[in-house]
Short mmCIF file of C-alpha atoms and ligand atoms in Angstrom, two decimals:
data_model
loop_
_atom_site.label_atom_id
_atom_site.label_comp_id
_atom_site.label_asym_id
_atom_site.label_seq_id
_atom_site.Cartn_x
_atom_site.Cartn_y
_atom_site.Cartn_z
CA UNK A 150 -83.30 209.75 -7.12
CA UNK A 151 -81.83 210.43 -3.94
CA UNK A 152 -78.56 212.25 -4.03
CA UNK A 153 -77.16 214.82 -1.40
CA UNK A 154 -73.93 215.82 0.44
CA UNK A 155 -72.21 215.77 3.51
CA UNK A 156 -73.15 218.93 5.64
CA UNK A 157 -72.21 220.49 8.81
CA UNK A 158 -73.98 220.22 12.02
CA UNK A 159 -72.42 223.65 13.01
CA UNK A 160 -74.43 225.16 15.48
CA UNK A 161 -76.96 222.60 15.81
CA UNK A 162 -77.52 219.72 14.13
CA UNK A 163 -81.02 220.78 13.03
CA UNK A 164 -78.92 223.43 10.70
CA UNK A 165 -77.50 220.56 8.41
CA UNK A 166 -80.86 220.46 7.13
CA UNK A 167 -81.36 223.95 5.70
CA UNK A 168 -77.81 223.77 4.72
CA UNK A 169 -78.51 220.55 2.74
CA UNK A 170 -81.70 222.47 1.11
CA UNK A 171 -79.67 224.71 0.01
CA UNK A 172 -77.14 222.29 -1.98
CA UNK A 173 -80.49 221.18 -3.59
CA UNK A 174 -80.26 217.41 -1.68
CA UNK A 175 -82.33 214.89 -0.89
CA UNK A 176 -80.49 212.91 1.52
CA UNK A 177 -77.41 213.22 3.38
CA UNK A 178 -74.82 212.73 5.76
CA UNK A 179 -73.47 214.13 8.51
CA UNK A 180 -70.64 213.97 11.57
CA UNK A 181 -71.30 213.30 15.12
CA UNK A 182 -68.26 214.80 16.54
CA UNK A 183 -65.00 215.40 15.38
CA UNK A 184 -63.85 213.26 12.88
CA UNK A 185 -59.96 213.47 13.65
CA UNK A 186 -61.05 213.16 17.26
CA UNK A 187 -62.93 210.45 19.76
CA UNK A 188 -65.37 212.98 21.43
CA UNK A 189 -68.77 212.20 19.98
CA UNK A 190 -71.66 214.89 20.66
CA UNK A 191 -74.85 214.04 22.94
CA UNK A 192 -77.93 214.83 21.11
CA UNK A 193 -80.88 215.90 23.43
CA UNK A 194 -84.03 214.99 22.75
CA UNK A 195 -85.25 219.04 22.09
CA UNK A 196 -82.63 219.39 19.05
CA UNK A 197 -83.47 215.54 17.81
CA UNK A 198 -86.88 216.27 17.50
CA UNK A 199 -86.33 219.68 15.52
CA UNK A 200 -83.73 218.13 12.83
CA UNK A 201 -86.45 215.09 12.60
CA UNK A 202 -89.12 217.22 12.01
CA UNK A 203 -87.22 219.69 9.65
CA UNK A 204 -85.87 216.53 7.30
CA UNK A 205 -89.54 215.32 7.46
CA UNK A 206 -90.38 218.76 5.74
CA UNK A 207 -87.62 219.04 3.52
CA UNK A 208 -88.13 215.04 2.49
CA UNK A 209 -84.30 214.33 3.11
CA UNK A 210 -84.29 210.66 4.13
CA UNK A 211 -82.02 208.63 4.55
CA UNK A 212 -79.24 210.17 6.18
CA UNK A 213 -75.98 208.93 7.68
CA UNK A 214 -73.44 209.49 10.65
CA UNK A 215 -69.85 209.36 9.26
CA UNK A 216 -67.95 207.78 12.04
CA UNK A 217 -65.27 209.67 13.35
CA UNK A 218 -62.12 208.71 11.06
CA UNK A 219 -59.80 207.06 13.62
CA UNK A 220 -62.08 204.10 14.35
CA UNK A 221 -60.10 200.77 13.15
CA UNK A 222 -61.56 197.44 14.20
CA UNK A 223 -58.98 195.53 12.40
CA UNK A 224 -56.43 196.39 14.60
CA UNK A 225 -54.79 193.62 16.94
CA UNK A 226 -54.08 196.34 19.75
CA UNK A 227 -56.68 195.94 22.29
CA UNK A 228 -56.34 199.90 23.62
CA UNK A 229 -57.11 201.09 20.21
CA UNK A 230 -59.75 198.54 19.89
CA UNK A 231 -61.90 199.19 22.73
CA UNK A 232 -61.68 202.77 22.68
CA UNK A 233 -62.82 202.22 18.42
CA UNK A 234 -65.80 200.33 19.92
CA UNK A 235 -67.08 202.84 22.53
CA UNK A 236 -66.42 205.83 19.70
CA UNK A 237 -68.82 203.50 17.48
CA UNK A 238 -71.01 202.49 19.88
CA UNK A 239 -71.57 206.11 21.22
CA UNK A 240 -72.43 207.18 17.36
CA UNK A 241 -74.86 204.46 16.74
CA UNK A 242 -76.70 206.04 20.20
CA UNK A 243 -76.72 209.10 18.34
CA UNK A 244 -77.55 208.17 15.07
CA UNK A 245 -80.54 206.31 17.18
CA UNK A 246 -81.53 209.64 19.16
CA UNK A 247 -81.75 211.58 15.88
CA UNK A 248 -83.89 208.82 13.74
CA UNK A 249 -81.02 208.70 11.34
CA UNK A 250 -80.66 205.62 9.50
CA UNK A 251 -76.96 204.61 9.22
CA UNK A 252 -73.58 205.00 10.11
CA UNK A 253 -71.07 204.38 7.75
CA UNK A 254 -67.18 203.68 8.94
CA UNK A 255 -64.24 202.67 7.59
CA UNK A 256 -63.23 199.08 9.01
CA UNK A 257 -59.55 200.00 9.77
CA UNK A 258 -55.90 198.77 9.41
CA UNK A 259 -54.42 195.36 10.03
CA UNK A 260 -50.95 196.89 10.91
CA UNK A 261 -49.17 193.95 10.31
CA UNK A 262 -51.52 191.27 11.63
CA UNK A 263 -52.57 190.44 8.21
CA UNK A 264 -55.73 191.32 5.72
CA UNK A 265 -57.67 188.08 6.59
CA UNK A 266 -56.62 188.40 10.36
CA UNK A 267 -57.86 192.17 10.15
CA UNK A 268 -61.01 191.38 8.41
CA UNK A 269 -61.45 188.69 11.27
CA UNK A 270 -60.67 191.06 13.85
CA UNK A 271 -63.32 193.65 12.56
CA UNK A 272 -65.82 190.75 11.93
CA UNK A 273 -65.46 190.09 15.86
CA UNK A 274 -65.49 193.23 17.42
CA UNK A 275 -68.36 194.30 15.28
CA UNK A 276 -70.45 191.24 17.01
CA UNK A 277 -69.47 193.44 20.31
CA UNK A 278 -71.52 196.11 19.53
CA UNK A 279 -75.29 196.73 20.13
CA UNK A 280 -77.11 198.29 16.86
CA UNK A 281 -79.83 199.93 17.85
CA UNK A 282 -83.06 199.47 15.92
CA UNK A 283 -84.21 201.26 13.31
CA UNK A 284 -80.29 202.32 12.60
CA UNK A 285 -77.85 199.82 10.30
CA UNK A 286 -74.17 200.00 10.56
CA UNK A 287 -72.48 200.33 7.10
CA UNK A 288 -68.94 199.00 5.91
CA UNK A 289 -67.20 201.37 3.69
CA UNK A 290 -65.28 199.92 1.12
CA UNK A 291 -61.28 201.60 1.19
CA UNK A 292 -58.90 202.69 -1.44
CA UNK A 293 -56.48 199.89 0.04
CA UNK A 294 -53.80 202.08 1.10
CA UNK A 295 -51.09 200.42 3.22
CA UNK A 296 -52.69 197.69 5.48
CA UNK A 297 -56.07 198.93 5.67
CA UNK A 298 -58.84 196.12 4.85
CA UNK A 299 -61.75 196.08 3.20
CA UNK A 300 -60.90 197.17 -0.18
CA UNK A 301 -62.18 194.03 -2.07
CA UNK A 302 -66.07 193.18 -2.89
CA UNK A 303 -64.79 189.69 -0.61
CA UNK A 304 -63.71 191.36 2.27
CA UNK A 305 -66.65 193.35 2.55
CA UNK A 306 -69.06 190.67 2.09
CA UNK A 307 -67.24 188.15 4.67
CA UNK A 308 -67.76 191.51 7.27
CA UNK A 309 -71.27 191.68 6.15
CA UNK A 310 -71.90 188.00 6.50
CA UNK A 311 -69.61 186.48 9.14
CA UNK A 312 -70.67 188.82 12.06
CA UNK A 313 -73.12 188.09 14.94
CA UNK A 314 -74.54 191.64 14.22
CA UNK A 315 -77.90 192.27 12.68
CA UNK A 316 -78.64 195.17 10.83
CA UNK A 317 -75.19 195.62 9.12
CA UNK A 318 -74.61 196.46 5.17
CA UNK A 319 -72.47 198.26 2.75
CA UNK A 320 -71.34 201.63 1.68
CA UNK A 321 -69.67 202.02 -1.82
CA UNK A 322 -67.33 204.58 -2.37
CA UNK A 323 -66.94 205.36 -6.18
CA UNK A 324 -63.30 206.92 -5.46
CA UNK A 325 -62.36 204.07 -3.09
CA UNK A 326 -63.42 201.66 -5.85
CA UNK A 327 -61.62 202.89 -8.59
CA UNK A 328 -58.36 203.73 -6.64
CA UNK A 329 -58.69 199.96 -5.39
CA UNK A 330 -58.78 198.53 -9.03
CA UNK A 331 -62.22 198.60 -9.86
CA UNK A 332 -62.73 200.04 -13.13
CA UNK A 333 -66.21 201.67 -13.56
CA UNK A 334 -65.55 203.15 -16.40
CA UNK A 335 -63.84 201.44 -19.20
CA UNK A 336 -65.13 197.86 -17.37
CA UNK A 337 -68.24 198.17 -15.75
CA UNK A 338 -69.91 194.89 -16.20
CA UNK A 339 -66.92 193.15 -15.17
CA UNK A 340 -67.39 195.19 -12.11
CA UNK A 341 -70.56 195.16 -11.65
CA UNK A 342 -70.62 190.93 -12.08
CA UNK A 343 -68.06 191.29 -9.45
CA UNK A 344 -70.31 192.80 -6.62
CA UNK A 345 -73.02 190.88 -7.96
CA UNK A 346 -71.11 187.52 -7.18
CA UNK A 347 -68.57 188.58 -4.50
CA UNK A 348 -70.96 190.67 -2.86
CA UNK A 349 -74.48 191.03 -3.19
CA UNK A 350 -75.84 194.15 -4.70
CA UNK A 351 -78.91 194.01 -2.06
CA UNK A 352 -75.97 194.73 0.69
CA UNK A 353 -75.43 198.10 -0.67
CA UNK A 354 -77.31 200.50 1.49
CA UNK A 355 -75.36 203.65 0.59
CA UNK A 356 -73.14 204.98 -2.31
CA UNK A 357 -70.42 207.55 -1.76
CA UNK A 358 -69.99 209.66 -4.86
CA UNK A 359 -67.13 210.43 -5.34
CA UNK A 360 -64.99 211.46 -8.63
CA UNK A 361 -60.63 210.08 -8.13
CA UNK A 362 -57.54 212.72 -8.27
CA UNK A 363 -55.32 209.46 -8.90
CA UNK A 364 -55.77 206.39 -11.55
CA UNK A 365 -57.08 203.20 -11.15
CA UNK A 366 -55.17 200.63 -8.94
CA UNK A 367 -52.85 203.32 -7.00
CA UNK A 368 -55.00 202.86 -3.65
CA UNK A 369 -54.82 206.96 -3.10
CA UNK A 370 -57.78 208.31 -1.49
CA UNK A 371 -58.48 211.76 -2.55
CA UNK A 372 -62.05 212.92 -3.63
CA UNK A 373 -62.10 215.15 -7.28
CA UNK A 374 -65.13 216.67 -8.36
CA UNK A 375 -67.82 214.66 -10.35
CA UNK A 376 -66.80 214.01 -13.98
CA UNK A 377 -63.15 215.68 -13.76
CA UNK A 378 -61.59 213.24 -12.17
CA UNK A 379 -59.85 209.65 -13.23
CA UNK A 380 -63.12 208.18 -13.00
CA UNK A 381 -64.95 210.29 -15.60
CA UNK A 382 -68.44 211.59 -16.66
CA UNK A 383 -68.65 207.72 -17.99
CA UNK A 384 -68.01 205.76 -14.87
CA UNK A 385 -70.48 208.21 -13.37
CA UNK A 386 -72.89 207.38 -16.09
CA UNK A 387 -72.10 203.71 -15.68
CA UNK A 388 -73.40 203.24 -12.01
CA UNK A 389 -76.39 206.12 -12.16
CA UNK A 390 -77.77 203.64 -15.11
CA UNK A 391 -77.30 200.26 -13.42
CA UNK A 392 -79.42 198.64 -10.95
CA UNK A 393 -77.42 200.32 -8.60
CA UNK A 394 -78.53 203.43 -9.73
CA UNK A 395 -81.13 203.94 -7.25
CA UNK A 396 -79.34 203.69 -4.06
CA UNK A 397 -79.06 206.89 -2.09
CA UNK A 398 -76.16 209.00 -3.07
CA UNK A 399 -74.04 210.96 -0.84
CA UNK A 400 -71.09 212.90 -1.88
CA UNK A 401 -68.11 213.87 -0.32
CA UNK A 402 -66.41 215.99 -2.82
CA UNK A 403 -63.71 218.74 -2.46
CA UNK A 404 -64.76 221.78 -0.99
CA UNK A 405 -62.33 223.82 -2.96
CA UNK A 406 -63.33 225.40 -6.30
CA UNK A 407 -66.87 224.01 -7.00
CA UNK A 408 -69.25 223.31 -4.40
CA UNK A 409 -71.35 220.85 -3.60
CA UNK A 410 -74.52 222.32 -5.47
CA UNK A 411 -73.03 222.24 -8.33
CA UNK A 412 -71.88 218.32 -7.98
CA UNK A 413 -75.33 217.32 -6.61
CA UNK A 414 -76.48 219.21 -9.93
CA UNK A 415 -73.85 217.44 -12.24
CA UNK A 416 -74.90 213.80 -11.09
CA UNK A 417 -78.75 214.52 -11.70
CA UNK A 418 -77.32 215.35 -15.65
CA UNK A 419 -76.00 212.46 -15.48
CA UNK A 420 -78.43 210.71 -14.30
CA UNK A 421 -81.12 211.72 -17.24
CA UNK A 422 -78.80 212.55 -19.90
ZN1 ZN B 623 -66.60 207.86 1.45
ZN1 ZN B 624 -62.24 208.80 0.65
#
């Protein structure tokens, strides 16, 4: 199983790997910049070839570039749009220079355009940008919180299937889910037929593990620790047994309290009970 966290590329982004060694993962995910800011960081080829070779030692694959966290494609304000697509575009580059395999982003806000007009929007501009081979750009599924799109299984898969873009998929986000409605844990196979019809469960590249500080349906996005949030040891248990249980894992879980070690550890018990 591959399950791991997202580390820091402080002081070179050949350090996330050691860091990620010692959080006991086997994949992970990383930023390419700031991600409350536009500036993405150049990668030379020197450093690229050091943090390839260390994951190739350590057996960390895949990993993935979180895009920066003010991206939204869905917007109807051209400014905001194009600068979004040059932020993007300059992170798939990277994720390309550094043999990493995705990069995950959250589509955006509609703000006030509309959801289907906003999932159009994103479906266009993604058709804009140039994917690099060898790299696939991931959807992230949101919480739903005011007009951001792409919290329902439909909305993802019209982004996933209405764009000129190859090489595009999905990232689930456990949190995201269950804050959005979906309830993996009293209701699983509802959910579960649910991205199985709606969605496809061979779009899902990526899962974000994450446990929910608020209940089901209040479209709040903040990460709790695995098994002690609203979501549960069960829900956990839920996915980690489905056929979805084999997708690489990557969590994003508080940093307060218990660290990632520890949550990396807890999803492996839950994983063989
Ligand atoms: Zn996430
Ligand atoms: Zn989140």
């Amino acid at each position: 199983m591959k399950v791991g966290a997202h580390v820091s590329i402080a002081g070179g982004v050949e350090k996330a790997v050691e860091r990620q060694k010692q959080l006991g993962g086997s994949c992970g995910q990383i930023f390419a910049g700031s991600p409350q800011g536009w500036k993405v960081s150049g990668f030379d080829d020197a450093e690229s070839r050091e943090f390839e070779e260390e994951r190739r030692e350590a057996n960390q694959s895949p990993y993935a570039i979180h895009s920066t966290y003010l991206i939204n494609l869905a917007t109807p304000k051209n400014d905001l749009l194009e600068k979004s697509l040059n932020c993007l575009q300059s992170e798939l580059e990277a994720a390309s220079t550094l043999g990493i395999e995705y990069v995950v982003f959250h589509p955006g806000a509609h703000t006030g355009a509309g959801r289907e007009t906003g999932v159009d929007n994103v479906i266009e501009a993604v058709g804009n940008l140039d994917i690099p081979e060898g790299v696939m750009l991931l959807f992230e599924n949101t919480a739903g919180k005011g007009t951001t799109v792409g919290k329902e299984f439909s909305a993802l898969n019209r982004m996933v299937d209405e764009t000129d873009a190859n090489r595009v998929g999905v990232c689930l986000d456990t949190c995201h889910m269950y804050a959005a409605g979906y309830d993996i844990t009293e209701d699983f196979e509802a959910v579960m037929n649910g991205i199985e019809t709606e969605l496809g469960a061979d779009n899902i590249q990526l899962l974000h593990l994450n446990d929910s500080k608020h209940p089901l349906g209040s479209e709040k996005d903040e990460h709790q620790h695995i098994g002690e949030g609203e979501v549960g040891e069960q829900g956990f248990r839920n996915l980690l047994d489905s056929k979805l249980g084999g997708v690489p894992k990557v969590l994003e879980t508080p940093t307060d309290g218990k660290g990632y070690a520890d949550n990396i550890e807890k999803v492996q018990e839950l994983a063989n009970p």
